[in-house]
PDB file of C-alpha atoms in Angstrom:
ATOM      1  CA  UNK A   4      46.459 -92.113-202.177  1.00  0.00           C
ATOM      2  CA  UNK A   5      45.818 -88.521-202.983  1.00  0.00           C
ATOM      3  CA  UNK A   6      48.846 -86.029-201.883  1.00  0.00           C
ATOM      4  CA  UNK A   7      48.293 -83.913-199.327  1.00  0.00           C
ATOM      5  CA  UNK A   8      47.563 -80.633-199.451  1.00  0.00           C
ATOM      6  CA  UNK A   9      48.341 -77.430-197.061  1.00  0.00           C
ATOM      7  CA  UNK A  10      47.133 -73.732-197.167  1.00  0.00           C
ATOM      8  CA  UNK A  11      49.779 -71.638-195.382  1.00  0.00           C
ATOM      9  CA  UNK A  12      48.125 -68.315-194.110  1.00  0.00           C
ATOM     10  CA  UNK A  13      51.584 -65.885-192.860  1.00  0.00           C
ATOM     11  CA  UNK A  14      52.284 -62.675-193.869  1.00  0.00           C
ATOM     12  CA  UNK A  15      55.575 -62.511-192.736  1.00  0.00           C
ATOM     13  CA  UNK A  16      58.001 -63.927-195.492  1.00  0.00           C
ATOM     14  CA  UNK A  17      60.442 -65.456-193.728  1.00  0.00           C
ATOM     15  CA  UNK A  18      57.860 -67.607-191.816  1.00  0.00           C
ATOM     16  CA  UNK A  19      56.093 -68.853-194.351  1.00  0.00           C
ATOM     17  CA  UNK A  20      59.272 -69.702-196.279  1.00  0.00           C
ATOM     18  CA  UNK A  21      60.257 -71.924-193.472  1.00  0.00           C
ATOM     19  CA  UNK A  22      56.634 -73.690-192.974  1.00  0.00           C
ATOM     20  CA  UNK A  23      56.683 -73.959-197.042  1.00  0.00           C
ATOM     21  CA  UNK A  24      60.060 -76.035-197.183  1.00  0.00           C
ATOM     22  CA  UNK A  25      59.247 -77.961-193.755  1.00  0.00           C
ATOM     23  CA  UNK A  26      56.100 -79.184-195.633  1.00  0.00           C
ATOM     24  CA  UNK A  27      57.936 -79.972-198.756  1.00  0.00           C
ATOM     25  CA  UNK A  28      60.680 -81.786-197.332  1.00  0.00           C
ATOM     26  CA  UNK A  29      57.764 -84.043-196.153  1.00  0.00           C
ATOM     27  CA  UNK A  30      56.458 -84.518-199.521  1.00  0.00           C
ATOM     28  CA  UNK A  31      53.279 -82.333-198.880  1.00  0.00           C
ATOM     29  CA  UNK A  32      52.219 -79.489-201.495  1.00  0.00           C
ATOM     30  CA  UNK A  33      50.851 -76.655-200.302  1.00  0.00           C
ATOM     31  CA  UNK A  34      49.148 -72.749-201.102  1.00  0.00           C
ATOM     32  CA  UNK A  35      51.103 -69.826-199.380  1.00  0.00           C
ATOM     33  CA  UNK A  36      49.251 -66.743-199.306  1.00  0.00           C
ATOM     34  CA  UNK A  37      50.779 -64.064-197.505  1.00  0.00           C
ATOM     35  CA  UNK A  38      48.021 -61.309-197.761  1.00  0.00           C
ATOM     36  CA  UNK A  39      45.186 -62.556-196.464  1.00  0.00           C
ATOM     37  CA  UNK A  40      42.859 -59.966-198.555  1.00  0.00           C
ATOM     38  CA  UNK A  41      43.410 -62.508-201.111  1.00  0.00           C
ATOM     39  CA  UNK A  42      42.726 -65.269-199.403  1.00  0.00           C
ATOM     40  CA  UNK A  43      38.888 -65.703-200.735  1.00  0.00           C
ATOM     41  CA  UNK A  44      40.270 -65.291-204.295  1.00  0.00           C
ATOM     42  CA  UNK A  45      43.015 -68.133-203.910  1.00  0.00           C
ATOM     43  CA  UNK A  46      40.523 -70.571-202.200  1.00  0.00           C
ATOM     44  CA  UNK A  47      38.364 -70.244-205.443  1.00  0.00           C
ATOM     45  CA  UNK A  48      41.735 -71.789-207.224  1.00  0.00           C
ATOM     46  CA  UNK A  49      42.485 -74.823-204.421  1.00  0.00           C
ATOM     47  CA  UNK A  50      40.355 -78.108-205.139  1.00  0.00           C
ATOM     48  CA  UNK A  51      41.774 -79.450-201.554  1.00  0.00           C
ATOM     49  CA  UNK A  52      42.694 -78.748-198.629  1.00  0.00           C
ATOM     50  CA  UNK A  53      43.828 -80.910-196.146  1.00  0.00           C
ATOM     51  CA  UNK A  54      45.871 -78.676-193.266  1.00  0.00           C
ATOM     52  CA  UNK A  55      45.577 -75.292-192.876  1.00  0.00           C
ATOM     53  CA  UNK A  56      48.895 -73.173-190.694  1.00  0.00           C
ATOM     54  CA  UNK A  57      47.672 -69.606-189.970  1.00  0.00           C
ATOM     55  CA  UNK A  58      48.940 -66.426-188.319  1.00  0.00           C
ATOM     56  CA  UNK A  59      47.534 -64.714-185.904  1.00  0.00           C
ATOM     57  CA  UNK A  60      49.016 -61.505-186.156  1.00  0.00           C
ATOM     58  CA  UNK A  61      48.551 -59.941-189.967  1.00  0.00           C
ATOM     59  CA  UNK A  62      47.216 -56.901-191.554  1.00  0.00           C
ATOM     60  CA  UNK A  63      43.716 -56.077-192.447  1.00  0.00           C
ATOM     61  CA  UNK A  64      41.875 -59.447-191.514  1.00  0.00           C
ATOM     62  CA  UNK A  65      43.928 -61.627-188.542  1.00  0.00           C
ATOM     63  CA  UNK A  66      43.985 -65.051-188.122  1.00  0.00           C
ATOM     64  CA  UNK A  67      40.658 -64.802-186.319  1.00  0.00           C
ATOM     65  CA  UNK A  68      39.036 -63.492-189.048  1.00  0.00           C
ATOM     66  CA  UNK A  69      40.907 -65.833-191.271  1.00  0.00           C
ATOM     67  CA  UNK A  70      39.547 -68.778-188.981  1.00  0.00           C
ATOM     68  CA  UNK A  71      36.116 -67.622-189.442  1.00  0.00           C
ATOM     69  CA  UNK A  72      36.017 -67.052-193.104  1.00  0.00           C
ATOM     70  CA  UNK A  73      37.974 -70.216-193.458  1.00  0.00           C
ATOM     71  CA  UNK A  74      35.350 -72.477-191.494  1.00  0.00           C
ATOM     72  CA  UNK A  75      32.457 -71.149-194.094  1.00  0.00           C
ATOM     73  CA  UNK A  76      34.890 -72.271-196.888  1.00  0.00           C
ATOM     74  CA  UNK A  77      33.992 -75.850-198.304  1.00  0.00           C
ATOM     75  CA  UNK A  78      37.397 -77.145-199.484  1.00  0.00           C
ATOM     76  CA  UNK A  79      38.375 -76.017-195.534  1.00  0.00           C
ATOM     77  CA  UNK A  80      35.760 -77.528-193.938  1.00  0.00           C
ATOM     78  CA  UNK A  81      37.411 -80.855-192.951  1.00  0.00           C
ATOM     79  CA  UNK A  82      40.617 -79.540-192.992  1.00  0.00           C
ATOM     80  CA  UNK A  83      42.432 -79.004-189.419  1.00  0.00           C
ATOM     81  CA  UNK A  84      43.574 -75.254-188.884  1.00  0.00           C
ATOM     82  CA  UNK A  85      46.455 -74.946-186.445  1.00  0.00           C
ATOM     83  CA  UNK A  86      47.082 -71.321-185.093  1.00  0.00           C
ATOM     84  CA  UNK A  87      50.883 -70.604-185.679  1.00  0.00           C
ATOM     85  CA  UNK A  88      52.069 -67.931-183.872  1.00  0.00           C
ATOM     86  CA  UNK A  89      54.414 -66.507-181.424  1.00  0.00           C
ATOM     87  CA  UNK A  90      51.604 -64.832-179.407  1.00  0.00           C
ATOM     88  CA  UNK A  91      51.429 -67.773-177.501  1.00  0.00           C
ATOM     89  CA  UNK A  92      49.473 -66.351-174.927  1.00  0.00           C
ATOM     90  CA  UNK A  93      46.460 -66.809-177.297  1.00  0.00           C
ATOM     91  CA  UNK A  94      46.629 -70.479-177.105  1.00  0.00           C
ATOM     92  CA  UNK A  95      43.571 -70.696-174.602  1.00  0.00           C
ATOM     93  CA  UNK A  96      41.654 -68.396-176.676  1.00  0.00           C
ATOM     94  CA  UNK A  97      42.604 -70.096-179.936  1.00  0.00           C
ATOM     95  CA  UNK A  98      41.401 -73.836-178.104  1.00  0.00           C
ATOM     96  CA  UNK A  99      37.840 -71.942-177.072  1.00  0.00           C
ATOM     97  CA  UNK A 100      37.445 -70.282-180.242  1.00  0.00           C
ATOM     98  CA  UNK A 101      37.645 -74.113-182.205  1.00  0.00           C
ATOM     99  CA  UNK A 102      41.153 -74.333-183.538  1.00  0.00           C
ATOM    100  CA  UNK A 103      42.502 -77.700-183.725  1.00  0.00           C
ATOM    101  CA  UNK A 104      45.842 -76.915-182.646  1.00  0.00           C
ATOM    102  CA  UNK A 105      48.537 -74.505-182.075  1.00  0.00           C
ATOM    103  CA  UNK A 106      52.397 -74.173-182.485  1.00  0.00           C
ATOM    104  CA  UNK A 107      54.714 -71.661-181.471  1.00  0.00           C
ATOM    105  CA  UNK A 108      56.668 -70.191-183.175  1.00  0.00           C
ATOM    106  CA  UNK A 109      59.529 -69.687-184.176  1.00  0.00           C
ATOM    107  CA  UNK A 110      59.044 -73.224-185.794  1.00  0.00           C
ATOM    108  CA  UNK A 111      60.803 -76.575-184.055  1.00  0.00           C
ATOM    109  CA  UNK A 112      62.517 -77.984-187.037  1.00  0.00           C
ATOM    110  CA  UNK A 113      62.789 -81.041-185.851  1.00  0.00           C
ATOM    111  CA  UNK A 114      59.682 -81.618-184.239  1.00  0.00           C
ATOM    112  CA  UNK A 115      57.710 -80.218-186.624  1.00  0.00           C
ATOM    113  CA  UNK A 116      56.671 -83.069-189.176  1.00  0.00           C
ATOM    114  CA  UNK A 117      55.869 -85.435-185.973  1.00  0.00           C
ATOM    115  CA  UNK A 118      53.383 -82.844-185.053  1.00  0.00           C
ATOM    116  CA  UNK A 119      51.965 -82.716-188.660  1.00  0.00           C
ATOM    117  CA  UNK A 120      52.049 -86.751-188.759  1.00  0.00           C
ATOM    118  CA  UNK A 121      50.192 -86.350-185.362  1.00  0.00           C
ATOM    119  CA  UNK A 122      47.282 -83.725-186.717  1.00  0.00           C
ATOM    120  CA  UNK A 123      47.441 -86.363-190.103  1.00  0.00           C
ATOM    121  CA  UNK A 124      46.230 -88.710-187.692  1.00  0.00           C
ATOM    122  CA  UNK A 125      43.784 -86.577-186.105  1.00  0.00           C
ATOM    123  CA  UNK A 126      45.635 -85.902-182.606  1.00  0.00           C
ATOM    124  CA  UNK A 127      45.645 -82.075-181.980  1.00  0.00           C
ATOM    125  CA  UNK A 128      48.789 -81.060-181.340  1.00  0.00           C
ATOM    126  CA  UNK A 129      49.251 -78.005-178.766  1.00  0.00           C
ATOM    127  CA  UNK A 130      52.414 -76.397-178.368  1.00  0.00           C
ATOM    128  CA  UNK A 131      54.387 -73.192-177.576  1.00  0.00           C
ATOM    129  CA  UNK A 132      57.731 -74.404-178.273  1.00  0.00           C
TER     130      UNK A 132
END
């Protein structure tokens, strides 16, 4: 079976740090890009993407506009993208926009690679804590 593959979209360090070691404790390789300017650039590099974590809140294109360029992108297209954020007030607007899940943030530890087993298995998985 082909490893999995994640594309971690967070501009803030420390965030992305944590998501990066949660997914490789769980034996899942992953892309971190933390300024999304490059994102278009790094996505030319990735042959697969499986699972796709993005911000909401980041400099010079959001997670919106990250969601939209993301959804035009072929190795993205199949891939879940679950809003992470701690604006969880925009969990509505991220389920009416199309995003197949949310977390909150800051990150559950423990719960976190049930919810990834659960959007493996193609449950969303909507939470703020």
């Amino acid at each position: 079976m082909t490893k999995i593959h994640a594309l971690v979209v967070d501009d803030d360090a420390n965030n992305a740090t944590v998501l990066c070691e949660l997914l490789n404790m769980m034996d899942i390789t992953y892309t971190s890009i933390q300024n999304p300017a490059l994102l278009a650039r790094t996505l030319e590099k990735c042959d697969q993407i499986d699972l796709v974590f993005l911000d909401l809140e980041m400099p010079q294109l959001n997670g919106y506009d990250v969601f939209a360029l993301l959804k035009t992108t072929p190795t993205c297209l199949n891939a879940p993208i679950i809003a992470c954020s701690v604006h969880t007030s925009e969990i509505t607007n991220t389920r009416a926009i199309g995003f197949d899940g949310f977390i909150g943030k800051p990150v559950d530890l423990e719960r976190f690679p049930g919810y990834v087993q659960q959007i493996l298995d193609g449950n969303a998985v909507w939470t703020t804590t």
